[in-house]
Short mmCIF file of C-alpha atoms in Angstrom, two decimals:
data_model
loop_
_atom_site.label_atom_id
_atom_site.label_comp_id
_atom_site.label_asym_id
_atom_site.label_seq_id
_atom_site.Cartn_x
_atom_site.Cartn_y
_atom_site.Cartn_z
CA UNK A 1 -43.91 -145.67 56.95
CA UNK A 2 -45.09 -146.63 60.48
CA UNK A 3 -41.90 -148.73 61.34
CA UNK A 4 -39.40 -145.54 60.01
CA UNK A 5 -41.13 -143.38 62.46
CA UNK A 6 -40.96 -145.88 65.55
CA UNK A 7 -36.94 -146.13 64.79
CA UNK A 8 -36.60 -142.79 64.47
CA UNK A 9 -38.41 -142.11 67.61
CA UNK A 10 -36.45 -144.47 69.47
CA UNK A 11 -33.31 -142.91 68.28
CA UNK A 12 -34.10 -139.64 69.23
CA UNK A 13 -34.81 -140.81 72.78
CA UNK A 14 -31.59 -142.72 72.73
CA UNK A 15 -29.40 -139.67 71.84
CA UNK A 16 -31.42 -137.41 74.29
CA UNK A 17 -31.52 -139.82 77.33
CA UNK A 18 -28.87 -138.20 79.93
CA UNK A 19 -25.87 -140.45 80.59
CA UNK A 20 -23.52 -140.35 83.54
CA UNK A 21 -20.81 -137.73 82.36
CA UNK A 22 -17.02 -138.64 83.28
CA UNK A 23 -15.02 -135.58 85.00
CA UNK A 24 -11.88 -137.46 83.94
CA UNK A 25 -10.03 -139.66 80.99
CA UNK A 26 -10.84 -142.79 82.52
CA UNK A 27 -9.47 -144.64 79.69
CA UNK A 28 -6.13 -143.30 80.01
CA UNK A 29 -5.97 -143.00 83.72
CA UNK A 30 -4.31 -139.40 82.79
CA UNK A 31 -7.12 -137.52 84.67
CA UNK A 32 -5.18 -137.58 87.91
CA UNK A 33 -2.24 -136.13 86.28
CA UNK A 34 -4.36 -133.30 85.07
CA UNK A 35 -6.02 -132.69 88.47
CA UNK A 36 -2.57 -132.75 89.87
CA UNK A 37 -1.42 -130.25 87.40
CA UNK A 38 -4.38 -127.67 87.57
CA UNK A 39 -4.60 -127.86 91.31
CA UNK A 40 -1.76 -125.63 92.24
CA UNK A 41 -3.39 -123.04 89.93
CA UNK A 42 -6.56 -122.79 91.75
CA UNK A 43 -5.35 -121.11 95.07
CA UNK A 44 -3.58 -117.82 95.54
CA UNK A 45 -1.56 -119.47 98.29
CA UNK A 46 0.05 -121.68 95.85
CA UNK A 47 0.36 -119.49 92.93
CA UNK A 48 1.61 -116.46 94.92
CA UNK A 49 4.25 -117.96 96.32
CA UNK A 50 5.78 -119.60 93.45
CA UNK A 51 5.36 -116.05 91.56
CA UNK A 52 7.42 -114.20 94.37
CA UNK A 53 10.25 -116.88 94.38
CA UNK A 54 10.59 -116.76 90.51
CA UNK A 55 10.64 -112.83 90.75
CA UNK A 56 13.35 -113.27 93.75
CA UNK A 57 15.32 -115.79 91.62
CA UNK A 58 15.47 -113.58 88.63
CA UNK A 59 16.63 -110.60 90.86
CA UNK A 60 19.51 -113.14 92.03
CA UNK A 61 20.90 -113.35 88.94
CA UNK A 62 20.42 -116.05 85.76
CA UNK A 63 23.21 -118.09 87.14
CA UNK A 64 21.92 -118.81 90.52
CA UNK A 65 18.26 -118.17 89.53
CA UNK A 66 18.29 -121.25 87.33
CA UNK A 67 18.43 -123.77 90.01
CA UNK A 68 14.95 -122.89 91.03
CA UNK A 69 14.03 -124.79 88.03
CA UNK A 70 15.06 -128.03 89.84
CA UNK A 71 14.75 -127.44 93.29
CA UNK A 72 11.06 -126.17 93.16
CA UNK A 73 9.83 -129.66 91.72
CA UNK A 74 11.99 -131.87 93.88
CA UNK A 75 10.57 -129.75 96.72
CA UNK A 76 6.90 -130.78 95.59
CA UNK A 77 7.57 -134.35 95.00
CA UNK A 78 8.69 -134.54 98.22
CA UNK A 79 6.34 -132.48 100.20
CA UNK A 80 3.42 -134.57 98.52
CA UNK A 81 5.34 -137.52 99.54
CA UNK A 82 5.55 -136.63 102.93
CA UNK A 83 1.77 -135.71 103.12
CA UNK A 84 0.78 -139.43 101.99
CA UNK A 85 2.87 -140.80 104.75
CA UNK A 86 2.21 -138.13 107.45
CA UNK A 87 -1.14 -136.40 106.89
CA UNK A 88 -3.38 -133.74 108.58
CA UNK A 89 -0.09 -131.24 109.76
CA UNK A 90 -2.45 -127.91 109.93
CA UNK A 91 0.74 -125.76 110.23
CA UNK A 92 1.71 -126.29 106.65
CA UNK A 93 -1.16 -124.26 105.45
CA UNK A 94 -0.07 -121.47 107.67
CA UNK A 95 3.83 -121.92 106.24
CA UNK A 96 2.25 -121.39 102.54
CA UNK A 97 0.61 -118.31 103.27
CA UNK A 98 3.40 -117.04 105.35
CA UNK A 99 5.93 -117.76 102.46
CA UNK A 100 3.99 -115.22 100.30
CA UNK A 101 4.58 -112.45 102.80
CA UNK A 102 8.28 -113.46 103.74
CA UNK A 103 9.11 -113.85 99.94
CA UNK A 104 7.25 -110.69 98.93
CA UNK A 105 9.30 -108.40 101.67
CA UNK A 106 12.62 -110.18 100.14
CA UNK A 107 11.56 -109.23 96.59
CA UNK A 108 10.79 -105.76 97.79
CA UNK A 109 14.07 -105.67 99.45
CA UNK A 110 16.13 -107.21 96.48
CA UNK A 111 18.93 -108.05 98.66
CA UNK A 112 21.34 -110.98 97.40
CA UNK A 113 20.75 -114.40 99.36
CA UNK A 114 23.35 -116.55 99.84
CA UNK A 115 23.05 -119.64 97.70
CA UNK A 116 22.18 -122.05 100.27
CA UNK A 117 19.77 -119.91 101.68
CA UNK A 118 18.01 -118.95 98.36
CA UNK A 119 17.98 -123.00 97.57
CA UNK A 120 16.60 -123.66 100.82
CA UNK A 121 13.84 -121.13 100.58
CA UNK A 122 12.74 -122.80 97.13
CA UNK A 123 12.87 -126.18 98.59
CA UNK A 124 10.74 -125.09 101.62
CA UNK A 125 8.02 -123.55 99.40
CA UNK A 126 8.23 -126.83 97.44
CA UNK A 127 7.89 -128.90 100.21
CA UNK A 128 4.62 -126.68 101.74
CA UNK A 129 3.07 -126.47 98.39
CA UNK A 130 3.56 -130.23 97.57
CA UNK A 131 2.34 -131.28 101.08
CA UNK A 132 -0.72 -129.06 100.62
CA UNK A 133 -1.68 -129.82 97.26
CA UNK A 134 -1.42 -133.63 97.87
CA UNK A 135 -3.89 -133.06 100.57
CA UNK A 136 -6.48 -132.82 98.06
CA UNK A 137 -6.12 -136.16 96.89
CA UNK A 138 -9.35 -138.55 97.79
CA UNK A 139 -9.31 -142.40 98.17
CA UNK A 140 -9.56 -143.41 94.36
CA UNK A 141 -6.97 -141.00 93.19
CA UNK A 142 -4.19 -142.65 91.61
CA UNK A 143 -1.49 -140.88 93.88
CA UNK A 144 1.48 -141.21 91.79
CA UNK A 145 -0.08 -139.48 88.73
CA UNK A 146 -1.55 -136.69 90.97
CA UNK A 147 2.13 -136.09 92.47
CA UNK A 148 3.61 -136.08 89.19
CA UNK A 149 1.07 -133.63 87.82
CA UNK A 150 1.98 -131.01 90.77
CA UNK A 151 5.41 -131.46 90.19
CA UNK A 152 5.22 -131.17 86.48
CA UNK A 153 3.22 -127.90 86.29
CA UNK A 154 5.80 -126.66 89.22
CA UNK A 155 8.52 -127.32 86.68
CA UNK A 156 6.52 -125.88 83.67
CA UNK A 157 5.66 -122.51 85.97
CA UNK A 158 9.20 -122.24 87.52
CA UNK A 159 10.89 -122.49 84.04
CA UNK A 160 8.48 -120.11 81.77
CA UNK A 161 7.88 -117.59 84.53
CA UNK A 162 11.78 -117.25 85.01
CA UNK A 163 12.35 -117.02 81.49
CA UNK A 164 9.78 -114.27 81.18
CA UNK A 165 11.13 -112.68 84.18
CA UNK A 166 14.80 -112.70 83.37
CA UNK A 167 13.88 -111.18 79.60
CA UNK A 168 11.92 -108.42 81.38
CA UNK A 169 15.03 -107.58 83.57
CA UNK A 170 17.68 -107.57 80.91
CA UNK A 171 15.69 -104.76 78.81
CA UNK A 172 16.33 -101.24 78.94
CA UNK A 173 15.53 -98.83 81.62
CA UNK A 174 16.08 -99.02 85.52
CA UNK A 175 12.53 -99.04 86.19
CA UNK A 176 12.15 -102.86 85.31
CA UNK A 177 13.86 -104.01 88.77
CA UNK A 178 11.60 -101.50 90.74
CA UNK A 179 8.59 -102.44 88.84
CA UNK A 180 9.58 -106.03 90.08
CA UNK A 181 10.27 -104.84 93.32
CA UNK A 182 6.90 -102.94 93.70
CA UNK A 183 5.13 -106.11 92.76
CA UNK A 184 6.93 -107.97 95.52
CA UNK A 185 5.74 -105.83 98.03
CA UNK A 186 2.33 -105.86 97.02
CA UNK A 187 2.27 -109.71 97.22
CA UNK A 188 3.77 -109.42 100.65
CA UNK A 189 0.93 -107.01 101.52
CA UNK A 190 -1.40 -109.76 100.51
CA UNK A 191 0.41 -112.45 102.38
CA UNK A 192 0.53 -110.41 105.57
CA UNK A 193 -3.18 -109.91 105.33
CA UNK A 194 -4.17 -113.67 104.62
CA UNK A 195 -1.78 -114.67 107.60
CA UNK A 196 -3.71 -112.20 110.00
CA UNK A 197 -6.92 -113.44 108.68
CA UNK A 198 -5.69 -117.41 109.71
CA UNK A 199 -4.58 -116.16 113.02
CA UNK A 200 -7.63 -114.48 113.74
CA UNK A 201 -9.48 -117.71 112.72
CA UNK A 202 -7.48 -119.99 114.91
CA UNK A 203 -7.96 -117.46 117.99
CA UNK A 204 -11.41 -117.02 117.58
CA UNK A 205 -11.81 -120.69 116.65
#
């Protein structure tokens, strides 16, 4: 009976003793992939330009807008790779914020853009977002997995959001395009405010 109590006590202590927790899937090395996939969704300076770009793509029409599904991930890959080769370009952060205001205004205007201009804009947003997301990598991050995660979430975001926006516009009622344009004006307002804060911080810093 005494030995049983001792064994029970040792077992209980072993279970209750805290051990080091693992934040990633260290056995599969997929933790860095998920880190890369989640990172763009943690800041408005990434999610808002993507959202504005998707709405703009839907307003351009399905035939032209679907090219965003290809252009955005390519831009993310190139931008992330550029961050590895040429780090600490602080101007990129301002480009991300300025894109919120600029693309938001384009959505509010809803003027059709030439295909090269639209594709170039999508590529620029991808480059800036990919670059700044890759800046979050640390010395022990698997860069390949992290960058693939960033590109994968960009592809998924563009595909699903563009499909929803296109279906929304195809519904009955002319108010739908007006609603998206109004949303673009709000996005532009957020971008202008954020850009103003950045300029003020640089001026006073």
